[in-house]
Structures are given as C-alpha cells and as structure tokens.
Amino acid sequence: MSDRIIAACDGAAKGNPGPAAWAWVIADVHGHPERWESGPLGRATNNVGELTALQRLLEAVAPGTAVQVRMDSQYAMKAVTQWLPAWKRNGWKTAAGKPVANRELVESIDALLTDRDVEFRYVPAHREDGDHLNAIADQAASDAAVSQEPAGTALGHASMPVPAQARSTPARSAPARGASARRTAGAAPAGGPEAAKSAPATRRTSPGRGGVTIKAKFPGTCPCGKQYAAGEKISKLGSRWGHPDCGDADAG
C-alpha cells in the first residue's frame, strides 16, 4: 500500500476581491481526515486564497512526506506545475508581457516544493459526487472568509467542517475529473505528458484582451471551476465569462 498521504486545500473570496480566506485538510494514507486549518486574508482575490491555501498546506507537511494534493483551482495547480518555467525565462512576465500576478506566493510555493514528492490532482468543485476532502477544505475556507477568524485542530477545533448541502450541487461546467500533475523530489515543473493531462477544456485568456468588465446578471461558473454570484464583477475570458483575476492564468 502507498505511504503517500492525501490532502486538499482551497481558497475563498466573498467577492473578487472581497473578504477572503484559505484552508487545508490532511488525511492519512487511507484518506481519513486527521487535521485541518483555516485562516483569514482580509480583502483579497480568489486566486490569492487558492495559492495561500497551497502554501500553508505545504508548510504543514514534513518535507520528506510524499503527499497527494487535491484542489479545485486549475490556476493554482498549473501555475506551479506547468507555467512557472516560462514565467522565470520571461523575467516573471506572462506571454502577454504583463507581470505575473501573485509572484511572491508562487515563488514561495516553488521553494516549498523543492526536494518534495508532491502529486497534484484536480477535482471539480461543488459536485454531489465530488471529493470529500476538497469539500471540507472548501467549507472551511468559506467559513473563515465570512468570520475572518482562524480555526483548525491546532486551535482546538477537533471536528471537521461539514460541507453544506447547498455547496454540493453539480457544477454546470468543469474540466474532466482526475487530471493530475506531479512535482517529484528535486524536479523542476515542466510541460510534457503529465502536464498535458491537467490541461483544462477551455483555454483561459487575459481579461485585458476583451477590455470589458461587467456585473454578472446571473450566477455562473468561471473557467477556473469556481462559481461567481449575481452582481459580482466578471470579465470575458476567451469564449466564456469569469473572475477578472483568472485572466492572470494566461501563460501563452
């Protein structure tokens, strides 16, 4: 049996930007949740929440521990497993010549991944048949975004957050389940077969190309897999609409 532990992380922002938070949950090799933590970020974007959640999770896992990280953020996962080499070569500029968003967080995660065996696995959010660990992390991040208070087993909160039923409805559009990428000990992120498997169904483009940001009349799902609410600001990302910051995922 594999000795790779299983973990999940998620970020949340009530508005984009808005009150934000991060959360992670760590299970044993059998997938049974053992410990979790969440923390507030004040006012931040959803992408900052997602990257911070991954950063805090890696800080909580001993460097020599093989771990599978489950997450519903295509942006955060691909930033550190696929796009990072090109960003470094381009002087931390995207293919469109813009500064890479959230660079300090990405650099911190890159350093934490050095000499670690980490397998990333994409899991769709808000699915009735979705990943249980991701649902726990999602709820913990959402609760912390609202309360702006830290929580977790280290603070005496022994029970796991229970995902609300309303947050377990099927996503209207999501990339294929189970896509994965990997960072093995001492390896740099790269493209190739493993990275290709994690490619989303729709390529995201920078909102600056469309130049239009509007308030959503109806709720929907961003290409990153996260939902946006009616009244929330959205931008045109390729052929779809989504969070303006998700256009930062354009790596070309």
Coordinates of N, CA and C in Angstrom, one line a residue:
M1 N 0.8 -1.2 0.0 CA 0.0 0.0 0.0 C 0.9 1.3 0.0
S2 N 0.5 2.3 -0.8 CA 1.3 3.5 -0.8 C 1.3 4.2 0.5
D3 N 2.4 4.8 0.8 CA 2.5 5.6 2.1 C 2.3 7.1 1.8
R4 N 1.8 7.4 0.6 CA 1.5 8.8 0.3 C 0.3 9.3 1.0
I5 N 0.4 10.3 1.8 CA -0.8 10.9 2.5 C -1.6 11.7 1.5
I6 N -2.9 11.9 1.8 CA -3.8 12.7 0.9 C -4.2 13.9 1.6
A7 N -4.2 15.0 0.9 CA -4.5 16.3 1.4 C -5.3 17.1 0.4
A8 N -6.0 18.1 0.9 CA -6.8 19.0 0.0 C -6.6 20.4 0.5
C9 N -6.7 21.4 -0.4 CA -6.6 22.8 0.0 C -7.6 23.6 -0.9
D10 N -8.0 24.7 -0.3 CA -8.9 25.6 -1.1 C -8.9 27.0 -0.6
G11 N -9.2 27.9 -1.4 CA -9.3 29.3 -1.0 C -10.7 29.8 -1.3
A12 N -11.1 30.9 -0.7 CA -12.4 31.5 -0.9 C -12.3 33.0 -0.8
A13 N -13.2 33.7 -1.6 CA -13.3 35.1 -1.6 C -14.7 35.5 -1.8
K14 N -15.3 36.2 -0.9 CA -16.7 36.6 -1.0 C -16.8 37.9 -1.8
G15 N -16.7 37.8 -3.1 CA -16.5 38.9 -4.0 C -15.1 38.7 -4.5
N16 N -14.7 39.3 -5.6 CA -13.4 39.0 -6.1 C -12.7 40.3 -6.6
P17 N -12.1 41.1 -5.8 CA -11.7 40.8 -4.4 C -12.8 41.0 -3.4
G18 N -12.6 40.5 -2.2 CA -13.6 40.6 -1.1 C -13.0 39.9 0.1
P19 N -13.8 39.7 1.2 CA -13.3 39.0 2.3 C -12.9 37.6 1.9
A20 N -11.6 37.3 2.2 CA -11.0 36.0 1.7 C -10.4 35.2 2.8
A21 N -10.1 33.9 2.5 CA -9.5 33.0 3.4 C -8.9 31.8 2.7
W22 N -8.2 31.0 3.5 CA -7.6 29.8 2.9 C -7.9 28.7 3.9
A23 N -7.7 27.4 3.4 CA -7.9 26.3 4.3 C -7.3 25.0 3.7
W24 N -6.9 24.1 4.5 CA -6.4 22.8 4.1 C -6.9 21.7 5.1
V25 N -6.9 20.5 4.6 CA -7.2 19.3 5.4 C -6.3 18.2 5.0
I26 N -5.7 17.5 6.0 CA -4.8 16.4 5.8 C -5.4 15.1 6.3
A27 N -5.3 14.1 5.4 CA -5.8 12.8 5.8 C -4.7 11.8 5.9
D28 N -5.0 10.6 6.4 CA -4.0 9.6 6.4 C -3.9 8.9 5.1
V29 N -3.1 7.8 5.0 CA -2.9 7.1 3.7 C -4.1 6.4 3.2
H30 N -5.1 6.3 4.1 CA -6.4 5.7 3.7 C -7.4 6.7 3.3
G31 N -7.1 8.0 3.4 CA -8.0 9.1 3.1 C -8.9 9.5 4.2
H32 N -8.6 9.1 5.4 CA -9.4 9.5 6.6 C -8.9 10.9 7.1
P33 N -9.7 11.9 7.1 CA -9.3 13.3 7.6 C -8.8 13.2 9.0
E34 N -7.6 13.8 9.2 CA -7.0 13.8 10.6 C -6.8 15.2 11.2
R35 N -6.4 16.2 10.4 CA -6.3 17.5 10.9 C -6.5 18.6 9.8
W36 N -6.9 19.8 10.2 CA -7.2 20.8 9.3 C -6.9 22.2 9.9
E37 N -6.9 23.2 9.0 CA -6.6 24.6 9.4 C -7.2 25.5 8.4
S38 N -7.6 26.7 8.9 CA -8.1 27.7 8.0 C -7.7 29.1 8.6
G39 N -7.6 30.1 7.7 CA -7.2 31.4 8.2 C -7.7 32.5 7.3
P40 N -7.9 33.7 7.9 CA -8.4 34.8 7.1 C -7.3 35.6 6.3
L41 N -7.7 36.3 5.3 CA -6.8 37.0 4.5 C -7.2 38.5 4.4
G42 N -8.3 38.9 5.1 CA -8.8 40.2 4.9 C -9.4 40.3 3.5
R43 N -9.1 41.4 2.8 CA -9.7 41.6 1.5 C -8.7 41.1 0.4
A44 N -9.0 40.1 -0.3 CA -8.1 39.6 -1.3 C -8.9 38.9 -2.4
T45 N -8.2 38.4 -3.5 CA -8.8 37.7 -4.6 C -8.9 36.2 -4.3
N46 N -9.8 35.6 -5.1 CA -9.9 34.2 -5.0 C -8.6 33.5 -5.3
N47 N -7.8 34.0 -6.3 CA -6.5 33.4 -6.6 C -5.5 33.5 -5.5
V48 N -5.5 34.6 -4.8 CA -4.7 34.7 -3.6 C -5.0 33.7 -2.6
G49 N -6.3 33.5 -2.4 CA -6.8 32.5 -1.4 C -6.3 31.1 -1.8
E50 N -6.4 30.7 -3.1 CA -6.1 29.4 -3.6 C -4.6 29.2 -3.4
L51 N -3.7 30.1 -3.8 CA -2.3 30.0 -3.7 C -1.9 29.9 -2.2
T52 N -2.5 30.8 -1.4 CA -2.1 30.8 0.1 C -2.5 29.5 0.7
A53 N -3.6 28.9 0.3 CA -4.0 27.6 0.8 C -3.0 26.5 0.5
L54 N -2.5 26.5 -0.7 CA -1.4 25.6 -1.1 C -0.1 25.8 -0.3
Q55 N 0.2 27.1 -0.2 CA 1.4 27.4 0.5 C 1.4 26.9 2.0
R56 N 0.2 27.2 2.7 CA 0.1 26.8 4.1 C 0.0 25.3 4.2
L57 N -0.6 24.6 3.3 CA -0.6 23.2 3.3 C 0.8 22.6 3.2
L58 N 1.6 23.1 2.3 CA 3.0 22.6 2.2 C 3.8 22.9 3.4
E59 N 3.5 24.0 4.0 CA 4.3 24.3 5.3 C 3.9 23.4 6.4
A60 N 2.7 22.8 6.3 CA 2.2 21.9 7.4 C 2.6 20.5 7.2
V61 N 3.2 20.2 6.0 CA 3.5 18.8 5.7 C 5.1 18.7 5.8
A62 N 5.6 17.7 6.5 CA 7.0 17.5 6.7 C 7.6 17.3 5.3
P63 N 8.8 17.9 5.0 CA 9.4 17.8 3.7 C 9.6 16.4 3.1
G64 N 9.9 15.5 4.0 CA 10.2 14.1 3.5 C 8.9 13.3 3.3
T65 N 7.7 13.9 3.4 CA 6.5 13.1 3.3 C 5.9 13.2 1.9
A66 N 5.7 12.1 1.3 CA 5.1 12.0 0.0 C 3.6 12.3 0.1
V67 N 3.1 13.3 -0.7 CA 1.7 13.7 -0.5 C 1.0 13.9 -1.8
Q68 N -0.3 13.6 -1.8 CA -1.1 13.9 -3.0 C -2.0 15.1 -2.6
V69 N -1.9 16.2 -3.3 CA -2.7 17.4 -3.0 C -3.9 17.5 -4.0
R70 N -5.1 17.5 -3.4 CA -6.3 17.6 -4.2 C -6.8 19.1 -4.2
M71 N -7.1 19.7 -5.3 CA -7.5 21.0 -5.3 C -8.4 21.3 -6.5
D72 N -9.3 22.3 -6.4 CA -10.2 22.6 -7.5 C -9.8 23.8 -8.3
S73 N -8.6 24.3 -8.0 CA -8.1 25.5 -8.7 C -7.2 25.1 -9.8
Q74 N -7.6 25.2 -11.1 CA -6.7 25.0 -12.2 C -5.6 26.0 -12.2
Y75 N -5.9 27.2 -11.9 CA -4.9 28.3 -11.9 C -3.8 28.0 -10.9
A76 N -4.1 27.7 -9.7 CA -3.0 27.5 -8.7 C -2.2 26.2 -9.0
M77 N -2.9 25.2 -9.5 CA -2.2 23.9 -9.8 C -1.2 24.1 -11.0
K78 N -1.8 24.7 -12.0 CA -1.0 24.8 -13.2 C 0.1 25.9 -13.1
A79 N -0.1 26.9 -12.2 CA 0.9 27.9 -12.0 C 2.2 27.3 -11.6
V80 N 2.1 26.3 -10.7 CA 3.3 25.8 -10.1 C 3.8 24.5 -10.7
T81 N 3.0 23.9 -11.6 CA 3.4 22.7 -12.2 C 3.7 22.8 -13.7
Q82 N 3.2 23.9 -14.3 CA 3.3 24.0 -15.8 C 3.8 25.3 -16.3
W83 N 3.3 26.4 -15.7 CA 3.6 27.7 -16.3 C 4.9 28.3 -15.7
L84 N 5.3 27.9 -14.5 CA 6.4 28.5 -13.8 C 7.7 28.6 -14.6
P85 N 8.2 27.6 -15.3 CA 9.4 27.7 -16.0 C 9.4 28.8 -17.1
A86 N 8.3 29.0 -17.8 CA 8.2 30.1 -18.8 C 8.2 31.4 -18.1
W87 N 7.5 31.5 -17.0 CA 7.5 32.8 -16.3 C 8.9 33.2 -15.9
K88 N 9.7 32.2 -15.4 CA 11.1 32.5 -15.0 C 11.9 33.0 -16.2
R89 N 11.8 32.2 -17.3 CA 12.5 32.6 -18.5 C 12.2 34.0 -19.0
N90 N 10.9 34.4 -18.9 CA 10.4 35.6 -19.4 C 10.6 36.8 -18.4
G91 N 11.4 36.5 -17.3 CA 11.6 37.6 -16.3 C 10.3 37.9 -15.5
W92 N 9.6 36.8 -15.2 CA 8.4 36.9 -14.5 C 7.3 37.8 -15.2
K93 N 7.2 37.5 -16.5 CA 6.2 38.2 -17.3 C 5.4 37.1 -18.0
T94 N 4.1 37.3 -18.2 CA 3.3 36.4 -18.9 C 3.6 36.5 -20.4
A95 N 3.0 35.6 -21.2 CA 3.2 35.6 -22.6 C 2.7 36.9 -23.2
A96 N 1.7 37.6 -22.5 CA 1.2 38.9 -23.0 C 2.1 40.0 -22.5
G97 N 3.2 39.7 -21.8 CA 4.2 40.7 -21.4 C 3.8 41.5 -20.1
K98 N 2.8 40.9 -19.4 CA 2.3 41.5 -18.2 C 3.0 40.9 -17.0
P99 N 3.2 41.6 -15.9 CA 3.9 41.0 -14.7 C 3.0 39.8 -14.2
V100 N 3.6 38.8 -13.8 CA 2.9 37.6 -13.3 C 2.2 38.0 -12.0
A101 N 0.9 37.8 -11.9 CA 0.2 38.1 -10.6 C 0.6 37.2 -9.5
N102 N 0.6 37.7 -8.3 CA 0.9 36.9 -7.1 C 2.2 36.2 -7.1
R103 N 3.2 36.9 -7.7 CA 4.5 36.3 -7.9 C 5.2 35.8 -6.5
E104 N 5.0 36.6 -5.5 CA 5.7 36.2 -4.2 C 5.1 34.9 -3.7
L105 N 3.8 34.7 -3.8 CA 3.2 33.4 -3.4 C 3.7 32.3 -4.3
V106 N 3.8 32.5 -5.6 CA 4.2 31.4 -6.5 C 5.7 31.1 -6.2
E107 N 6.5 32.1 -5.9 CA 7.9 31.8 -5.6 C 8.1 31.0 -4.3
S108 N 7.2 31.4 -3.3 CA 7.3 30.7 -2.0 C 6.9 29.2 -2.2
I109 N 5.8 29.0 -3.0 CA 5.4 27.6 -3.2 C 6.4 26.8 -4.0
D110 N 7.1 27.5 -4.9 CA 8.1 26.8 -5.7 C 9.3 26.4 -4.8
A111 N 9.6 27.2 -3.8 CA 10.7 26.9 -2.9 C 10.3 25.7 -2.0
L112 N 9.0 25.7 -1.6 CA 8.5 24.7 -0.7 C 8.4 23.3 -1.4
L113 N 8.3 23.3 -2.7 CA 8.2 22.1 -3.5 C 9.5 21.5 -3.8
T114 N 10.6 22.2 -3.6 CA 11.9 21.7 -3.8 C 12.2 20.5 -2.9
D115 N 12.7 19.5 -3.4 CA 13.1 18.2 -2.7 C 11.9 17.6 -2.0
R116 N 10.7 17.8 -2.6 CA 9.5 17.1 -2.1 C 8.9 16.3 -3.2
D117 N 8.2 15.2 -2.8 CA 7.4 14.4 -3.7 C 5.9 14.7 -3.6
V118 N 5.5 15.6 -4.5 CA 4.1 16.0 -4.4 C 3.4 15.7 -5.7
E119 N 2.2 15.1 -5.6 CA 1.4 14.8 -6.7 C 0.1 15.6 -6.6
F120 N -0.1 16.4 -7.6 CA -1.3 17.3 -7.6 C -2.4 16.6 -8.4
R121 N -3.6 16.7 -7.9 CA -4.8 16.1 -8.5 C -5.9 17.1 -8.6
Y122 N -6.4 17.4 -9.8 CA -7.5 18.3 -9.9 C -8.8 17.6 -9.6
V123 N -9.7 18.2 -8.8 CA -11.0 17.7 -8.5 C -12.0 18.8 -8.7
P124 N -13.1 18.6 -9.4 CA -14.1 19.6 -9.6 C -14.8 20.1 -8.3
A125 N -15.1 21.3 -8.2 CA -15.7 21.9 -7.0 C -17.3 21.7 -7.1
H126 N -17.9 21.7 -5.9 CA -19.3 21.8 -5.8 C -20.1 20.7 -6.6
R127 N -19.6 19.5 -6.4 CA -20.2 18.4 -7.1 C -20.9 17.4 -6.0
E128 N -22.0 16.9 -6.3 CA -22.7 16.0 -5.4 C -21.8 14.7 -5.2
D129 N -21.1 14.4 -6.3 CA -20.3 13.2 -6.3 C -18.8 13.6 -6.2
G130 N -18.5 14.8 -5.6 CA -17.2 15.3 -5.6 C -16.3 14.7 -4.5
D131 N -15.1 15.3 -4.4 CA -14.1 14.8 -3.5 C -14.4 15.3 -2.1
H132 N -14.5 14.4 -1.1 CA -14.9 14.8 0.2 C -13.9 15.7 0.9
L133 N -12.6 15.4 0.8 CA -11.6 16.3 1.4 C -11.6 17.7 0.8
N134 N -11.8 17.8 -0.5 CA -11.9 19.1 -1.1 C -13.1 19.9 -0.6
A135 N -14.2 19.1 -0.4 CA -15.4 19.8 0.1 C -15.2 20.3 1.5
I136 N -14.5 19.6 2.4 CA -14.2 20.0 3.7 C -13.3 21.3 3.7
A137 N -12.3 21.3 2.8 CA -11.4 22.5 2.7 C -12.2 23.7 2.2
D138 N -13.1 23.4 1.2 CA -13.9 24.5 0.6 C -14.8 25.1 1.7
Q139 N -15.4 24.3 2.5 CA -16.3 24.8 3.5 C -15.5 25.6 4.6
A140 N -14.4 25.0 5.0 CA -13.5 25.7 6.0 C -13.1 27.1 5.5
A141 N -12.7 27.1 4.2 CA -12.2 28.4 3.7 C -13.4 29.4 3.6
S142 N -14.6 28.9 3.2 CA -15.7 29.8 3.1 C -16.1 30.3 4.5
D143 N -16.1 29.4 5.5 CA -16.4 29.9 6.8 C -15.4 30.9 7.3
A144 N -14.2 30.7 7.1 CA -13.1 31.7 7.5 C -13.2 33.0 6.8
A145 N -13.6 32.9 5.5 CA -13.8 34.2 4.7 C -14.9 35.0 5.3
V146 N -16.0 34.4 5.8 CA -17.1 35.1 6.4 C -16.7 35.6 7.8
S147 N -16.1 34.7 8.7 CA -15.8 35.1 10.0 C -14.6 35.9 10.2
Q148 N -13.6 35.8 9.2 CA -12.3 36.4 9.3 C -11.6 36.0 10.6
E149 N -11.8 34.7 11.0 CA -11.2 34.2 12.2 C -10.5 32.9 11.9
P150 N -9.3 32.6 12.4 CA -8.6 31.3 12.2 C -9.3 30.2 12.9
A151 N -9.1 29.0 12.4 CA -9.7 27.8 13.0 C -8.9 26.6 12.6
G152 N -9.1 25.5 13.3 CA -8.4 24.3 13.0 C -8.1 23.4 14.2
T153 N -7.6 22.3 14.0 CA -7.3 21.3 15.0 C -6.2 21.9 16.0
A154 N -5.3 22.6 15.4 CA -4.2 23.2 16.2 C -4.7 24.3 17.2
L155 N -5.9 24.8 16.9 CA -6.5 25.8 17.8 C -7.6 25.2 18.6
G156 N -7.7 23.9 18.6 CA -8.7 23.2 19.5 C -10.0 22.9 18.8
H157 N -10.1 23.1 17.5 CA -11.3 22.7 16.8 C -11.2 21.3 16.3
A158 N -11.6 20.4 17.1 CA -11.4 19.0 16.7 C -12.2 18.5 15.6
S159 N -13.5 18.9 15.5 CA -14.4 18.4 14.5 C -14.1 19.1 13.1
M160 N -14.3 18.3 12.1 CA -14.1 18.8 10.7 C -15.3 19.7 10.3
P161 N -15.1 20.7 9.5 CA -16.2 21.5 8.9 C -17.1 20.6 8.1
V162 N -18.4 20.7 8.2 CA -19.3 19.8 7.4 C -19.8 20.6 6.2
P163 N -19.4 20.1 5.0 CA -19.9 20.9 3.8 C -21.4 21.0 3.7
A164 N -21.9 22.2 3.5 CA -23.3 22.4 3.4 C -23.8 21.8 2.1
Q165 N -25.0 21.3 2.2 CA -25.6 20.6 1.0 C -25.7 21.6 -0.2
A166 N -26.0 22.9 0.2 CA -26.2 23.8 -0.9 C -24.9 24.0 -1.7
R167 N -23.7 23.7 -1.1 CA -22.4 23.8 -1.7 C -22.0 22.6 -2.4
S168 N -22.9 21.6 -2.5 CA -22.5 20.3 -3.1 C -23.3 20.0 -4.4
T169 N -23.8 21.1 -5.0 CA -24.6 20.9 -6.2 C -23.7 20.7 -7.4
P170 N -24.1 20.0 -8.5 CA -23.2 19.8 -9.6 C -22.8 21.1 -10.3
A171 N -21.5 21.2 -10.6 CA -21.1 22.3 -11.4 C -21.6 22.3 -12.8
R172 N -22.0 23.5 -13.4 CA -22.6 23.5 -14.7 C -21.5 23.2 -15.8
S173 N -20.3 23.5 -15.5 CA -19.3 23.3 -16.5 C -17.9 23.1 -15.7
A174 N -17.2 22.0 -16.0 CA -16.0 21.7 -15.3 C -15.1 20.9 -16.1
P175 N -13.8 21.0 -16.0 CA -12.9 20.1 -16.7 C -13.0 18.7 -16.2
A176 N -12.5 17.8 -17.0 CA -12.6 16.4 -16.6 C -12.0 16.1 -15.2
R177 N -12.6 15.2 -14.5 CA -12.1 14.9 -13.2 C -10.8 14.1 -13.2
G178 N -10.0 14.2 -12.2 CA -8.9 13.3 -12.0 C -7.6 13.8 -12.7
A179 N -7.7 14.9 -13.4 CA -6.4 15.4 -14.1 C -5.4 15.6 -13.0
S180 N -4.1 15.3 -13.4 CA -3.1 15.4 -12.3 C -1.8 15.9 -12.9
A181 N -0.9 16.4 -12.0 CA 0.4 16.8 -12.4 C 1.3 16.4 -11.2
R182 N 2.6 16.4 -11.4 CA 3.4 16.0 -10.3 C 4.7 16.8 -10.2
R183 N 5.1 17.0 -8.9 CA 6.4 17.6 -8.6 C 7.2 16.6 -7.8
T184 N 8.2 15.9 -8.3 CA 8.9 14.9 -7.5 C 10.1 15.6 -6.9
A185 N 10.7 14.9 -6.0 CA 11.9 15.4 -5.2 C 13.0 15.9 -6.2
G186 N 13.3 17.2 -6.0 CA 14.4 17.8 -6.8 C 14.0 18.2 -8.2
A187 N 12.8 17.9 -8.6 CA 12.4 18.1 -10.0 C 11.8 19.5 -10.2
A188 N 12.1 20.1 -11.4 CA 11.5 21.4 -11.7 C 10.2 21.2 -12.4
P189 N 9.2 22.1 -12.3 CA 8.0 21.9 -13.0 C 8.2 22.0 -14.5
A190 N 7.5 21.3 -15.3 CA 7.7 21.3 -16.7 C 6.4 20.9 -17.4
G191 N 6.4 21.0 -18.7 CA 5.3 20.5 -19.5 C 5.4 19.0 -19.8
G192 N 5.0 18.5 -20.9 CA 5.1 17.1 -21.2 C 3.8 16.4 -20.9
P193 N 3.8 15.0 -20.9 CA 2.6 14.2 -20.8 C 1.9 14.5 -19.5
E194 N 2.6 14.6 -18.3 CA 1.9 14.8 -17.1 C 1.2 16.1 -17.1
A195 N 1.9 17.2 -17.5 CA 1.3 18.5 -17.5 C 0.1 18.5 -18.5
A196 N 0.3 17.9 -19.6 CA -0.8 17.9 -20.6 C -2.1 17.3 -20.1
K197 N -2.0 16.3 -19.2 CA -3.2 15.7 -18.7 C -4.0 16.7 -17.9
S198 N -3.4 17.7 -17.3 CA -4.1 18.6 -16.5 C -4.7 19.8 -17.3
A199 N -4.5 19.8 -18.6 CA -5.0 21.0 -19.4 C -6.5 21.1 -19.3
P200 N -7.0 22.3 -19.1 CA -8.5 22.5 -19.0 C -9.1 22.4 -20.3
A201 N -10.4 22.2 -20.3 CA -11.1 22.0 -21.6 C -11.1 23.3 -22.4
T202 N -11.1 24.4 -21.7 CA -11.2 25.7 -22.3 C -10.0 26.6 -21.9
R203 N -9.2 27.1 -22.9 CA -8.0 27.9 -22.6 C -8.5 29.2 -22.1
R204 N -7.9 29.7 -21.0 CA -8.3 31.0 -20.5 C -7.4 32.1 -21.0
T205 N -8.0 33.2 -21.3 CA -7.2 34.3 -21.8 C -7.4 35.5 -20.9
S206 N -6.5 36.5 -21.1 CA -6.5 37.6 -20.2 C -7.7 38.5 -20.4
P207 N -8.4 39.0 -19.3 CA -9.5 39.9 -19.5 C -9.1 41.2 -20.2
G208 N -7.8 41.5 -20.2 CA -7.4 42.7 -20.8 C -7.6 42.7 -22.3
R209 N -7.7 41.5 -22.9 CA -7.8 41.4 -24.4 C -9.2 41.8 -24.8
G210 N -10.2 41.5 -23.9 CA -11.6 41.9 -24.2 C -11.8 43.3 -23.7
G211 N -11.1 43.7 -22.7 CA -11.2 45.1 -22.1 C -12.5 45.4 -21.5
V212 N -13.3 44.3 -21.2 CA -14.7 44.6 -20.7 C -14.9 43.9 -19.3
T213 N -15.3 44.6 -18.3 CA -15.6 44.0 -17.0 C -17.0 44.5 -16.7
I214 N -17.9 43.5 -16.4 CA -19.3 43.9 -16.1 C -19.7 43.2 -14.8
K215 N -20.9 43.5 -14.3 CA -21.5 42.8 -13.2 C -22.4 41.7 -13.7
A216 N -22.2 40.5 -13.2 CA -23.0 39.4 -13.7 C -24.5 39.6 -13.3
K217 N -25.3 39.3 -14.3 CA -26.8 39.4 -14.1 C -27.3 38.1 -13.4
F218 N -26.6 37.0 -13.7 CA -26.9 35.7 -13.2 C -25.7 35.0 -12.6
P219 N -25.9 34.1 -11.7 CA -24.7 33.3 -11.2 C -24.2 32.4 -12.3
G220 N -22.9 32.1 -12.2 CA -22.3 31.2 -13.2 C -21.1 30.6 -12.7
T221 N -20.4 29.9 -13.6 CA -19.1 29.2 -13.3 C -18.0 29.7 -14.1
C222 N -16.9 30.2 -13.5 CA -15.7 30.6 -14.1 C -15.0 29.5 -14.7
P223 N -14.2 29.7 -15.8 CA -13.3 28.6 -16.3 C -12.4 28.0 -15.3
C224 N -12.1 28.7 -14.2 CA -11.2 28.1 -13.1 C -12.0 27.1 -12.3
G225 N -13.3 26.9 -12.6 CA -14.1 25.9 -11.8 C -14.8 26.5 -10.7
K226 N -14.5 27.7 -10.3 CA -15.2 28.4 -9.1 C -16.5 29.1 -9.7
Q227 N -17.5 29.2 -8.8 CA -18.7 29.9 -9.2 C -18.6 31.4 -8.9
Y228 N -19.3 32.2 -9.6 CA -19.5 33.6 -9.3 C -20.9 33.9 -9.1
A229 N -21.2 35.0 -8.3 CA -22.6 35.3 -7.9 C -23.1 36.4 -8.8
A230 N -24.4 36.5 -8.8 CA -25.1 37.6 -9.5 C -24.7 38.9 -8.8
G231 N -24.3 39.9 -9.6 CA -23.8 41.2 -9.1 C -22.3 41.2 -9.0
E232 N -21.6 40.1 -9.1 CA -20.2 40.1 -9.0 C -19.5 40.5 -10.3
K233 N -18.4 41.2 -10.2 CA -17.7 41.6 -11.4 C -17.1 40.4 -12.2
I234 N -17.3 40.4 -13.5 CA -16.8 39.3 -14.3 C -16.2 39.9 -15.6
S235 N -15.3 39.2 -16.2 CA -14.7 39.6 -17.5 C -14.8 38.5 -18.5
K236 N -14.6 38.9 -19.8 CA -14.6 37.9 -20.8 C -13.3 37.2 -20.9
L237 N -13.3 35.8 -20.7 CA -12.1 35.0 -20.7 C -12.2 34.1 -21.9
G238 N -11.7 34.4 -23.0 CA -11.8 33.6 -24.2 C -13.2 33.7 -24.6
S239 N -13.9 32.5 -24.7 CA -15.3 32.4 -25.2 C -16.3 32.4 -24.0
R240 N -15.7 32.5 -22.7 CA -16.6 32.4 -21.6 C -16.4 33.6 -20.7
W241 N -17.2 33.7 -19.6 CA -17.1 34.8 -18.6 C -16.6 34.2 -17.3
G242 N -15.9 35.0 -16.5 CA -15.4 34.5 -15.3 C -14.7 35.6 -14.5
H243 N -14.1 35.2 -13.4 CA -13.4 36.2 -12.5 C -12.3 36.9 -13.2
P244 N -12.3 38.3 -13.1 CA -11.2 39.0 -13.8 C -9.8 38.6 -13.5
D245 N -9.5 38.2 -12.3 CA -8.2 37.8 -11.9 C -7.8 36.5 -12.6
C246 N -8.8 35.7 -13.0 CA -8.4 34.4 -13.6 C -7.8 34.6 -15.0
G247 N -7.9 35.8 -15.5 CA -7.2 36.1 -16.8 C -5.7 36.1 -16.6
D248 N -5.3 36.2 -15.3 CA -3.8 36.2 -15.0 C -3.2 34.8 -15.2
A249 N -4.1 33.8 -15.5 CA -3.6 32.5 -15.7 C -3.1 32.3 -17.1
D250 N -3.3 33.4 -18.0 CA -2.8 33.3 -19.3 C -1.3 33.2 -19.4
A251 N -0.8 32.0 -19.7 CA 0.7 31.9 -19.8 C 1.2 31.7 -21.2
G252 N 0.3 31.6 -22.1 CA 0.6 31.5 -23.6 C 1.3 30.3 -23.9

